[in-house]
């Protein structure tokens, strides 16, 4: 490849950075004019519906790129970064048990994204939730059974398509059986290929059959296949191309995650991912920081590394052209959606009737609904003890507690842990136990079995108030995980519809 300008254009085409700020920086506009393949928006890029639409219009005007976002509903919602998601997440949909509801919710999410000018939703999560101690998937998954996850994956892809939004199945070949979050370390899944095929690949096959537009790779080592992370493994990606027959675009999970940065490095990792078969490398959330520096410096270092790799023979020019061609094809489809005559007007995200129904149907109550129905009245004391944070989701939303307080104006809401800092996904800066109320009527918890300190505060409150209602927003397939609680409401996620469903149940 002798044309230096064309080489740099192709290098731009296969990179999807994030950026700081609520408008497009000059370097992003310049990169778009030079062929940038896409940008990924995060919560810090979103303030209001009008601001977001102005931003996406600005980005689309700058060049033929894809605008992508992680909008899964539930705990992972960039459009709901400030006020919380208006849509239920995957686990609630799986517990509701109706793929048609999943299709309708995905279509509602897609309508919100179309109004915001987004092309590509980095959803659905089609990982099978095999390990309840998984710190990063949990309620982001539809369930524990491959066939169930497959049904909902198919429905979700169809729902986004109804709204003319591109879809992305993640995290290939499966992130459900890990106890390490690839944001903070490099997970390994020690299963044989037969288990992988019978469990983890089933939902991906269903998504491919449904016509999913993009598949996202996982930064996970599967020793039965390769000692390199899946994102960097030709062997793993051949499963997707050859065994599952996927012909669309392969993107990477964020390359700034510690699983990559601490093993091979961000820029070298991007080159290796492209060489392995990834078409569009996502650089990740720039406000979290990278060894390279700020957002622009990180982006430039990756483009330079790709150009140098082609020059040295490390990356074949044919592979770069192939990857850029897939980005071109997908960006053209995104542009066609953006000019559709039924393009949505700018508006705030809205819950759908399907969200409300799924939220109500997903609740699981122990020992039974009648034991807790209408149990909160007057001026109840509510304590939120959640400390564990899902890195992909960001802060724990206070939707359930706030809705209970709205329905019961005299309610007192106490947070046992204030998120004044985050270390390894945990909120820091806790209130001492002496400041916790003596009387507690409801306790809001997440995944206390993953966090000793959250579990300890939960136990302390239950010792004082054994009949308090425990509202669990985490993935708790068995109520024994919340022992010794007597009255438990499991929501399988957190969203505005979930909060309303819980309040409908508990408030007299």
Short mmCIF file of C-alpha atoms in Angstrom, two decimals:
data_model
loop_
_atom_site.label_atom_id
_atom_site.label_comp_id
_atom_site.label_asym_id
_atom_site.label_seq_id
_atom_site.Cartn_x
_atom_site.Cartn_y
_atom_site.Cartn_z
CA UNK A 1 0.00 0.00 0.00
CA UNK A 2 2.01 2.95 -1.32
CA UNK A 3 -0.44 5.83 -0.94
CA UNK A 4 0.27 7.27 2.51
CA UNK A 5 -2.91 9.35 2.55
CA UNK A 6 -5.05 6.32 1.72
CA UNK A 7 -3.31 4.28 4.40
CA UNK A 8 -4.08 6.88 7.03
CA UNK A 9 -7.69 7.07 5.85
CA UNK A 10 -8.06 3.31 6.26
CA UNK A 11 -6.41 3.46 9.69
CA UNK A 12 -8.93 6.10 10.75
CA UNK A 13 -11.76 4.01 9.34
CA UNK A 14 -11.22 1.06 11.70
CA UNK A 15 -11.07 3.05 14.95
CA UNK A 16 -13.96 4.08 17.24
CA UNK A 17 -12.81 6.45 19.99
CA UNK A 18 -14.68 8.13 22.79
CA UNK A 19 -14.15 11.76 23.70
CA UNK A 20 -14.63 14.13 26.60
CA UNK A 21 -17.26 16.86 26.54
CA UNK A 22 -20.82 17.44 25.36
CA UNK A 23 -19.91 18.74 21.90
CA UNK A 24 -17.53 17.33 19.31
CA UNK A 25 -13.94 18.44 19.92
CA UNK A 26 -11.96 19.84 17.00
CA UNK A 27 -9.82 16.71 16.80
CA UNK A 28 -12.91 14.50 16.39
CA UNK A 29 -14.27 16.69 13.59
CA UNK A 30 -10.88 16.58 11.88
CA UNK A 31 -10.64 12.82 12.30
CA UNK A 32 -14.15 12.43 10.86
CA UNK A 33 -13.10 14.36 7.77
CA UNK A 34 -10.07 12.05 7.50
CA UNK A 35 -12.25 8.92 7.53
CA UNK A 36 -12.99 8.11 11.18
CA UNK A 37 -15.12 4.97 11.36
CA UNK A 38 -17.19 5.77 14.43
CA UNK A 39 -17.44 7.30 17.85
CA UNK A 40 -18.83 5.79 21.03
CA UNK A 41 -20.76 8.08 23.37
CA UNK A 42 -20.76 7.69 27.15
CA UNK A 43 -22.75 9.14 30.01
CA UNK A 44 -20.48 12.16 30.32
CA UNK A 45 -21.37 13.13 26.74
CA UNK A 46 -25.09 13.38 27.58
CA UNK A 47 -26.84 16.31 29.29
CA UNK A 48 -30.24 16.88 27.67
CA UNK A 49 -32.13 15.42 24.68
CA UNK A 50 -31.60 18.63 22.73
CA UNK A 51 -27.87 18.73 23.49
CA UNK A 52 -27.45 15.06 22.57
CA UNK A 53 -29.24 15.44 19.24
CA UNK A 54 -27.16 18.52 18.44
CA UNK A 55 -24.04 16.49 19.19
CA UNK A 56 -25.00 13.54 16.97
CA UNK A 57 -26.03 15.90 14.16
CA UNK A 58 -22.64 17.59 14.46
CA UNK A 59 -20.85 14.25 14.32
CA UNK A 60 -22.80 13.03 11.30
CA UNK A 61 -22.16 16.30 9.48
CA UNK A 62 -18.42 15.90 10.05
CA UNK A 63 -18.11 12.64 8.10
CA UNK A 64 -19.67 9.27 7.23
CA UNK A 65 -19.20 7.67 10.62
CA UNK A 66 -21.19 5.51 13.02
CA UNK A 67 -22.44 6.95 16.30
CA UNK A 68 -22.67 4.15 18.85
CA UNK A 69 -23.74 3.90 22.47
CA UNK A 70 -24.18 1.26 25.18
CA UNK A 71 -27.93 1.44 25.76
CA UNK A 72 -28.94 -1.88 27.30
CA UNK A 73 -31.69 -0.61 29.56
CA UNK A 74 -31.56 -1.32 33.29
CA UNK A 75 -28.22 -0.56 34.89
CA UNK A 76 -26.39 0.22 31.63
CA UNK A 77 -28.00 3.30 30.14
CA UNK A 78 -26.09 6.22 28.68
CA UNK A 79 -29.29 8.10 27.81
CA UNK A 80 -30.30 7.56 31.44
CA UNK A 81 -26.91 8.45 32.89
CA UNK A 82 -28.39 11.33 34.87
CA UNK A 83 -31.86 10.18 35.91
CA UNK A 84 -31.67 6.41 35.42
CA UNK A 85 -33.00 4.22 32.64
CA UNK A 86 -36.59 4.43 31.46
CA UNK A 87 -36.35 0.82 30.27
CA UNK A 88 -35.94 -2.48 32.05
CA UNK A 89 -32.75 -4.44 31.50
CA UNK A 90 -32.10 -7.94 30.20
CA UNK A 91 -32.51 -9.91 33.44
CA UNK A 92 -35.92 -8.39 34.13
CA UNK A 93 -36.97 -9.25 30.59
CA UNK A 94 -35.72 -12.78 31.01
CA UNK A 95 -37.62 -13.19 34.29
CA UNK A 96 -40.77 -11.75 32.68
CA UNK A 97 -40.47 -14.71 30.33
CA UNK A 98 -42.06 -13.24 27.20
CA UNK A 99 -39.79 -12.64 24.16
CA UNK A 100 -42.49 -10.46 22.61
CA UNK A 101 -42.15 -8.06 25.56
CA UNK A 102 -38.41 -8.08 24.93
CA UNK A 103 -38.99 -7.18 21.28
CA UNK A 104 -41.30 -4.33 22.28
CA UNK A 105 -38.87 -2.96 24.88
CA UNK A 106 -35.99 -3.12 22.40
CA UNK A 107 -38.13 -1.25 19.87
CA UNK A 108 -38.88 1.41 22.50
CA UNK A 109 -35.16 1.73 23.25
CA UNK A 110 -34.52 1.98 19.52
CA UNK A 111 -37.10 4.76 19.21
CA UNK A 112 -35.27 6.70 21.93
CA UNK A 113 -31.97 6.17 20.13
CA UNK A 114 -33.43 7.28 16.80
CA UNK A 115 -34.68 10.47 18.45
CA UNK A 116 -31.17 11.05 19.75
CA UNK A 117 -29.56 10.47 16.35
CA UNK A 118 -27.75 7.27 17.36
CA UNK A 119 -26.94 4.67 14.68
CA UNK A 120 -25.68 1.65 16.60
CA UNK A 121 -26.80 0.25 19.94
CA UNK A 122 -24.06 -1.83 21.54
CA UNK A 123 -26.71 -4.28 22.75
CA UNK A 124 -28.01 -6.85 23.46
CA UNK A 125 -25.83 -8.67 25.97
CA UNK A 126 -26.24 -12.33 24.99
CA UNK A 127 -23.92 -13.84 27.60
CA UNK A 128 -25.32 -16.78 29.53
CA UNK A 129 -25.20 -15.93 33.24
CA UNK A 130 -23.44 -19.10 34.38
CA UNK A 131 -21.84 -17.79 37.58
CA UNK A 132 -23.87 -15.82 40.15
CA UNK A 133 -20.59 -14.34 41.41
CA UNK A 134 -19.91 -12.68 38.06
CA UNK A 135 -19.05 -9.05 38.94
CA UNK A 136 -19.77 -7.44 35.56
CA UNK A 137 -22.57 -9.32 33.77
CA UNK A 138 -25.21 -10.24 36.36
CA UNK A 139 -28.49 -8.47 35.60
CA UNK A 140 -27.18 -7.46 32.18
CA UNK A 141 -27.88 -11.03 30.98
CA UNK A 142 -31.27 -12.47 30.02
CA UNK A 143 -30.77 -15.60 32.11
CA UNK A 144 -28.92 -18.79 32.94
CA UNK A 145 -30.28 -21.09 30.23
CA UNK A 146 -28.80 -20.89 26.70
CA UNK A 147 -32.16 -21.47 25.03
CA UNK A 148 -33.84 -18.70 27.03
CA UNK A 149 -31.04 -16.23 26.33
CA UNK A 150 -31.20 -17.18 22.65
CA UNK A 151 -34.93 -16.47 22.45
CA UNK A 152 -34.57 -13.04 23.99
CA UNK A 153 -31.45 -12.22 21.96
CA UNK A 154 -33.38 -12.89 18.78
CA UNK A 155 -36.32 -10.77 19.94
CA UNK A 156 -34.07 -7.88 20.98
CA UNK A 157 -32.34 -7.75 17.59
CA UNK A 158 -35.74 -7.75 15.89
CA UNK A 159 -36.99 -4.95 18.13
CA UNK A 160 -34.04 -2.67 17.40
CA UNK A 161 -34.47 -3.37 13.69
CA UNK A 162 -38.10 -2.23 13.91
CA UNK A 163 -36.78 1.14 15.05
CA UNK A 164 -34.11 1.12 12.29
CA UNK A 165 -31.30 0.90 14.85
CA UNK A 166 -28.25 -1.29 14.26
CA UNK A 167 -27.69 -4.00 16.87
CA UNK A 168 -24.63 -5.60 18.47
CA UNK A 169 -24.47 -8.97 20.26
CA UNK A 170 -21.85 -9.08 23.01
CA UNK A 171 -19.44 -10.34 24.44
CA UNK A 172 -18.24 -13.09 22.09
CA UNK A 173 -17.74 -15.94 22.79
CA UNK A 174 -19.30 -15.37 26.22
CA UNK A 175 -18.57 -13.43 29.42
CA UNK A 176 -21.08 -15.12 31.71
CA UNK A 177 -18.82 -17.66 33.40
CA UNK A 178 -16.23 -15.33 34.92
CA UNK A 179 -15.42 -14.00 38.37
CA UNK A 180 -13.04 -11.38 37.02
CA UNK A 181 -14.28 -8.18 35.40
CA UNK A 182 -12.27 -7.57 32.23
CA UNK A 183 -12.39 -3.85 33.05
CA UNK A 184 -9.98 -4.55 35.90
CA UNK A 185 -8.24 -7.84 34.99
CA UNK A 186 -7.89 -10.64 32.45
CA UNK A 187 -10.50 -13.39 32.98
CA UNK A 188 -9.97 -17.03 32.01
CA UNK A 189 -12.75 -19.51 31.32
CA UNK A 190 -11.51 -23.06 31.67
CA UNK A 191 -14.18 -24.99 29.79
CA UNK A 192 -13.84 -27.34 26.84
CA UNK A 193 -15.01 -26.49 23.35
CA UNK A 194 -18.06 -28.76 23.70
CA UNK A 195 -19.29 -26.74 26.71
CA UNK A 196 -18.65 -23.50 24.89
CA UNK A 197 -20.68 -24.67 21.90
CA UNK A 198 -23.56 -26.08 23.95
CA UNK A 199 -23.80 -23.11 26.33
CA UNK A 200 -22.17 -19.84 25.37
CA UNK A 201 -22.36 -19.92 21.58
CA UNK A 202 -26.07 -20.79 21.40
CA UNK A 203 -27.34 -17.21 21.92
CA UNK A 204 -24.76 -15.81 19.51
CA UNK A 205 -25.93 -18.28 16.86
CA UNK A 206 -29.51 -17.11 17.45
CA UNK A 207 -28.50 -13.46 17.13
CA UNK A 208 -26.64 -14.16 13.90
CA UNK A 209 -29.67 -16.01 12.52
CA UNK A 210 -31.82 -13.01 13.47
CA UNK A 211 -29.58 -10.74 11.43
CA UNK A 212 -27.58 -8.97 14.12
CA UNK A 213 -25.45 -6.24 12.54
CA UNK A 214 -22.39 -6.32 14.79
CA UNK A 215 -20.76 -8.76 17.21
CA UNK A 216 -18.52 -7.49 20.00
CA UNK A 217 -15.57 -9.54 21.26
CA UNK A 218 -14.65 -10.25 24.87
CA UNK A 219 -11.25 -9.72 26.46
CA UNK A 220 -11.25 -13.24 27.93
CA UNK A 221 -8.85 -16.15 27.58
CA UNK A 222 -10.36 -19.52 26.62
CA UNK A 223 -7.39 -21.91 27.06
CA UNK A 224 -9.19 -24.68 25.18
CA UNK A 225 -8.91 -22.47 22.09
CA UNK A 226 -6.04 -20.03 22.60
CA UNK A 227 -3.92 -18.41 25.28
CA UNK A 228 -4.61 -14.98 23.79
CA UNK A 229 -7.72 -13.01 24.75
CA UNK A 230 -10.63 -13.65 22.38
CA UNK A 231 -10.34 -10.12 20.96
CA UNK A 232 -6.80 -10.92 19.82
CA UNK A 233 -7.37 -14.52 18.74
CA UNK A 234 -7.81 -15.61 15.13
CA UNK A 235 -8.84 -19.03 16.41
CA UNK A 236 -11.72 -17.64 18.48
CA UNK A 237 -12.89 -15.24 15.77
CA UNK A 238 -12.88 -18.05 13.21
CA UNK A 239 -15.61 -19.67 15.31
CA UNK A 240 -17.74 -16.61 14.67
CA UNK A 241 -17.02 -16.41 10.95
CA UNK A 242 -16.83 -20.08 10.00
CA UNK A 243 -18.93 -21.94 12.56
CA UNK A 244 -21.68 -19.35 13.09
CA UNK A 245 -21.53 -17.90 9.59
CA UNK A 246 -21.39 -14.27 10.67
CA UNK A 247 -20.54 -11.95 7.77
CA UNK A 248 -21.14 -8.59 9.44
CA UNK A 249 -18.87 -6.26 11.35
CA UNK A 250 -16.83 -7.42 14.36
CA UNK A 251 -16.04 -4.76 16.93
CA UNK A 252 -13.97 -5.04 20.08
CA UNK A 253 -14.91 -4.38 23.65
CA UNK A 254 -13.18 -1.27 24.97
CA UNK A 255 -9.46 -1.59 24.35
CA UNK A 256 -8.67 0.63 27.35
CA UNK A 257 -9.79 -2.12 29.74
CA UNK A 258 -7.13 -3.52 32.02
CA UNK A 259 -7.41 -6.97 30.43
CA UNK A 260 -5.75 -5.46 27.34
CA UNK A 261 -3.78 -2.51 28.70
CA UNK A 262 -2.03 -4.60 31.36
CA UNK A 263 -1.28 -7.54 29.05
CA UNK A 264 -0.31 -6.29 25.59
CA UNK A 265 -0.95 -2.55 25.75
CA UNK A 266 -3.66 -0.44 24.14
CA UNK A 267 -2.13 0.53 20.79
CA UNK A 268 -0.38 -2.84 20.21
CA UNK A 269 -3.60 -4.53 21.27
CA UNK A 270 -5.57 -2.61 18.63
CA UNK A 271 -3.14 -3.76 15.93
CA UNK A 272 -3.34 -7.36 17.16
CA UNK A 273 -7.14 -7.22 17.25
CA UNK A 274 -7.32 -6.02 13.66
CA UNK A 275 -4.87 -8.72 12.59
CA UNK A 276 -7.01 -11.35 14.36
CA UNK A 277 -10.15 -10.30 12.49
CA UNK A 278 -11.72 -7.39 14.40
CA UNK A 279 -13.00 -4.73 11.99
CA UNK A 280 -13.58 -1.76 14.30
CA UNK A 281 -11.57 -1.28 17.48
CA UNK A 282 -13.40 0.55 20.26
CA UNK A 283 -10.99 2.58 22.36
CA UNK A 284 -13.26 2.98 25.39
CA UNK A 285 -14.18 5.70 27.86
CA UNK A 286 -11.57 8.49 27.81
CA UNK A 287 -12.51 9.95 31.18
CA UNK A 288 -11.19 6.76 32.82
CA UNK A 289 -7.70 7.51 31.49
CA UNK A 290 -5.18 5.51 29.45
CA UNK A 291 -1.38 5.21 29.60
CA UNK A 292 -1.23 7.14 26.33
CA UNK A 293 -2.86 10.24 27.81
CA UNK A 294 -6.00 12.18 26.93
CA UNK A 295 -8.65 11.25 24.35
CA UNK A 296 -6.92 12.80 21.34
CA UNK A 297 -3.47 11.48 22.26
CA UNK A 298 -4.86 7.98 22.74
CA UNK A 299 -6.62 8.09 19.38
CA UNK A 300 -3.56 9.40 17.53
CA UNK A 301 -1.33 6.76 19.11
CA UNK A 302 -3.61 4.00 17.85
CA UNK A 303 -3.83 5.40 14.30
CA UNK A 304 -0.04 5.79 14.20
CA UNK A 305 0.41 2.21 15.46
CA UNK A 306 -1.88 0.85 12.71
CA UNK A 307 -0.02 2.80 10.01
CA UNK A 308 3.33 1.61 11.36
CA UNK A 309 2.12 -2.00 11.54
CA UNK A 310 1.17 -1.97 7.86
CA UNK A 311 4.53 -0.43 7.00
CA UNK A 312 6.43 -3.09 8.94
CA UNK A 313 4.40 -5.98 7.55
CA UNK A 314 2.86 -6.81 10.94
CA UNK A 315 -0.62 -5.99 9.62
CA UNK A 316 -1.55 -6.97 6.08
CA UNK A 317 -2.99 -4.14 3.97
CA UNK A 318 -5.64 -6.55 2.66
CA UNK A 319 -6.88 -7.11 6.24
CA UNK A 320 -7.09 -3.35 6.79
CA UNK A 321 -9.05 -2.86 3.54
CA UNK A 322 -11.41 -5.70 4.45
CA UNK A 323 -12.10 -4.21 7.87
CA UNK A 324 -12.61 -0.70 6.49
CA UNK A 325 -14.98 -2.09 3.86
CA UNK A 326 -17.22 -3.56 6.54
CA UNK A 327 -17.24 -0.23 8.39
CA UNK A 328 -18.18 1.53 5.12
CA UNK A 329 -21.08 -0.85 4.56
CA UNK A 330 -22.45 -0.47 8.08
CA UNK A 331 -22.03 3.31 8.12
CA UNK A 332 -23.99 3.52 4.88
CA UNK A 333 -26.86 1.61 6.49
CA UNK A 334 -26.74 3.92 9.49
CA UNK A 335 -26.90 6.94 7.21
CA UNK A 336 -29.92 5.49 5.43
CA UNK A 337 -31.71 5.18 8.77
CA UNK A 338 -30.84 8.72 9.68
CA UNK A 339 -32.55 10.13 6.60
CA UNK A 340 -35.66 7.97 6.85
CA UNK A 341 -38.90 9.91 6.46
CA UNK A 342 -40.15 8.62 9.81
CA UNK A 343 -37.10 9.83 11.75
CA UNK A 344 -38.11 10.59 15.35
CA UNK A 345 -38.33 14.10 16.73
CA UNK A 346 -36.04 15.14 19.56
CA UNK A 347 -37.52 14.04 22.87
CA UNK A 348 -36.61 12.53 26.22
CA UNK A 349 -36.52 8.72 26.59
CA UNK A 350 -39.89 7.20 27.49
CA UNK A 351 -40.91 3.98 29.18
CA UNK A 352 -43.26 1.82 27.13
CA UNK A 353 -46.26 -0.22 28.30
CA UNK A 354 -44.09 -3.29 27.67
CA UNK A 355 -41.50 -1.93 30.13
CA UNK A 356 -44.15 -1.53 32.82
CA UNK A 357 -45.53 -5.02 32.23
CA UNK A 358 -42.09 -6.63 32.17
CA UNK A 359 -41.06 -4.83 35.37
CA UNK A 360 -44.14 -6.06 37.23
CA UNK A 361 -43.86 -9.62 35.90
CA UNK A 362 -40.15 -9.88 36.70
CA UNK A 363 -40.54 -9.33 40.47
CA UNK A 364 -39.97 -12.41 42.62
CA UNK A 365 -41.30 -12.21 46.18
CA UNK A 366 -40.42 -14.48 49.10
CA UNK A 367 -42.30 -15.90 50.99
CA UNK A 368 -45.12 -14.54 48.82
CA UNK A 369 -46.75 -11.40 47.51
CA UNK A 370 -49.32 -11.18 50.29
CA UNK A 371 -46.59 -11.15 52.93
CA UNK A 372 -45.30 -7.79 51.71
CA UNK A 373 -48.13 -6.21 49.72
CA UNK A 374 -48.85 -2.75 51.14
CA UNK A 375 -46.31 -3.24 53.93
CA UNK A 376 -44.87 0.29 53.63
CA UNK A 377 -47.03 3.15 54.82
CA UNK A 378 -46.82 6.35 56.80
CA UNK A 379 -43.20 7.36 57.36
CA UNK A 380 -41.11 4.24 56.78
CA UNK A 381 -37.35 4.08 57.20
CA UNK A 382 -35.57 2.91 54.03
CA UNK A 383 -31.84 2.14 53.94
CA UNK A 384 -29.84 1.70 50.73
CA UNK A 385 -26.83 -0.50 51.56
CA UNK A 386 -25.55 -0.99 48.01
CA UNK A 387 -21.80 -0.62 47.66
CA UNK A 388 -20.84 -2.87 44.76
CA UNK A 389 -20.88 -1.05 41.43
CA UNK A 390 -20.90 -2.60 38.01
CA UNK A 391 -18.10 -0.80 36.13
CA UNK A 392 -20.00 -0.99 32.84
CA UNK A 393 -23.08 0.53 34.43
CA UNK A 394 -21.49 3.30 36.44
CA UNK A 395 -23.04 4.56 39.66
CA UNK A 396 -25.88 2.74 41.40
CA UNK A 397 -29.12 4.50 40.50
CA UNK A 398 -31.38 5.50 43.38
CA UNK A 399 -34.59 4.95 41.44
CA UNK A 400 -36.33 2.49 43.77
CA UNK A 401 -35.59 4.45 46.93
CA UNK A 402 -36.58 7.74 45.34
CA UNK A 403 -39.85 6.32 44.01
CA UNK A 404 -40.73 4.94 47.43
CA UNK A 405 -39.99 8.30 48.97
CA UNK A 406 -42.10 10.03 46.31
CA UNK A 407 -45.06 7.75 47.07
CA UNK A 408 -44.52 8.14 50.81
CA UNK A 409 -43.51 11.79 51.41
CA UNK A 410 -42.76 11.10 55.07
CA UNK A 411 -40.28 8.32 54.27
CA UNK A 412 -36.70 8.64 55.43
CA UNK A 413 -34.04 7.37 52.98
CA UNK A 414 -30.56 6.64 54.36
CA UNK A 415 -27.58 5.59 52.25
CA UNK A 416 -25.14 3.39 54.11
CA UNK A 417 -22.40 4.01 51.56
CA UNK A 418 -21.84 7.28 49.78
CA UNK A 419 -20.19 6.96 46.36
CA UNK A 420 -17.59 9.64 47.02
CA UNK A 421 -14.98 7.42 45.39
CA UNK A 422 -14.68 4.12 43.58
CA UNK A 423 -12.03 1.47 44.09
CA UNK A 424 -12.27 -1.76 42.07
CA UNK A 425 -15.94 -1.16 41.37
CA UNK A 426 -16.83 -0.49 45.01
CA UNK A 427 -18.29 2.73 46.36
CA UNK A 428 -16.12 4.25 49.09
CA UNK A 429 -16.83 6.69 51.89
CA UNK A 430 -19.34 4.76 53.98
CA UNK A 431 -21.52 6.06 56.78
CA UNK A 432 -20.53 4.44 60.09
CA UNK A 433 -22.90 1.82 61.45
CA UNK A 434 -23.65 4.09 64.37
CA UNK A 435 -25.37 6.47 61.98
CA UNK A 436 -27.73 3.82 60.63
CA UNK A 437 -31.31 4.06 61.91
CA UNK A 438 -32.46 1.72 64.66
CA UNK A 439 -35.75 1.11 62.85
CA UNK A 440 -35.62 -0.05 59.24
CA UNK A 441 -38.70 -1.01 57.25
CA UNK A 442 -37.07 -1.62 53.86
CA UNK A 443 -33.50 -2.35 52.84
CA UNK A 444 -32.26 -1.83 49.30
CA UNK A 445 -29.36 -4.10 48.38
CA UNK A 446 -27.59 -5.14 45.19
CA UNK A 447 -25.23 -8.11 45.26
CA UNK A 448 -24.17 -8.44 48.92
CA UNK A 449 -22.67 -11.89 48.28
CA UNK A 450 -20.01 -10.09 46.22
CA UNK A 451 -19.17 -7.54 48.90
CA UNK A 452 -18.35 -8.35 52.52
CA UNK A 453 -18.99 -4.85 53.78
CA UNK A 454 -22.37 -4.53 52.12
CA UNK A 455 -23.25 -7.98 53.43
CA UNK A 456 -22.18 -7.01 56.95
CA UNK A 457 -24.37 -3.89 57.02
CA UNK A 458 -27.30 -5.88 55.62
CA UNK A 459 -26.85 -8.45 58.40
CA UNK A 460 -26.67 -5.73 61.05
CA UNK A 461 -29.90 -4.14 59.88
CA UNK A 462 -31.69 -7.48 59.66
CA UNK A 463 -30.58 -8.39 63.18
CA UNK A 464 -32.31 -5.25 64.42
CA UNK A 465 -35.26 -5.52 62.03
CA UNK A 466 -35.82 -9.16 61.03
CA UNK A 467 -39.13 -8.41 59.29
CA UNK A 468 -37.78 -5.58 57.11
CA UNK A 469 -38.44 -5.99 53.40
CA UNK A 470 -35.19 -6.58 51.51
CA UNK A 471 -35.32 -5.25 47.95
CA UNK A 472 -32.54 -6.84 45.90
CA UNK A 473 -31.64 -5.25 42.55
CA UNK A 474 -28.79 -7.66 41.77
CA UNK A 475 -28.76 -11.10 40.16
CA UNK A 476 -30.01 -13.30 43.02
CA UNK A 477 -31.24 -16.56 41.46
CA UNK A 478 -31.77 -18.04 44.94
CA UNK A 479 -33.16 -16.18 47.93
CA UNK A 480 -30.64 -18.01 50.14
CA UNK A 481 -28.08 -15.54 48.84
CA UNK A 482 -29.86 -12.94 50.98
CA UNK A 483 -30.12 -15.00 54.17
CA UNK A 484 -31.32 -14.33 56.89
CA UNK A 485 -33.88 -12.03 55.23
CA UNK A 486 -37.49 -13.17 55.77
CA UNK A 487 -39.24 -10.88 53.29
CA UNK A 488 -37.48 -10.43 49.96
CA UNK A 489 -38.37 -8.71 46.70
CA UNK A 490 -35.97 -9.54 43.88
CA UNK A 491 -36.17 -7.08 40.97
CA UNK A 492 -33.35 -8.37 38.71
CA UNK A 493 -32.21 -4.88 37.86
CA UNK A 494 -32.90 -1.22 38.42
CA UNK A 495 -34.87 1.13 36.18
CA UNK A 496 -37.73 3.61 36.38
CA UNK A 497 -40.34 0.94 35.50
CA UNK A 498 -38.81 -1.38 38.12
CA UNK A 499 -39.05 1.34 40.76
CA UNK A 500 -42.71 1.88 39.95
CA UNK A 501 -43.44 -1.85 40.07
CA UNK A 502 -41.81 -2.16 43.51
CA UNK A 503 -43.71 0.86 44.82
CA UNK A 504 -46.99 -0.52 43.44
CA UNK A 505 -46.34 -3.70 45.41
CA UNK A 506 -45.12 -2.25 48.70
CA UNK A 507 -46.91 1.06 49.19
CA UNK A 508 -50.34 1.02 50.81
#
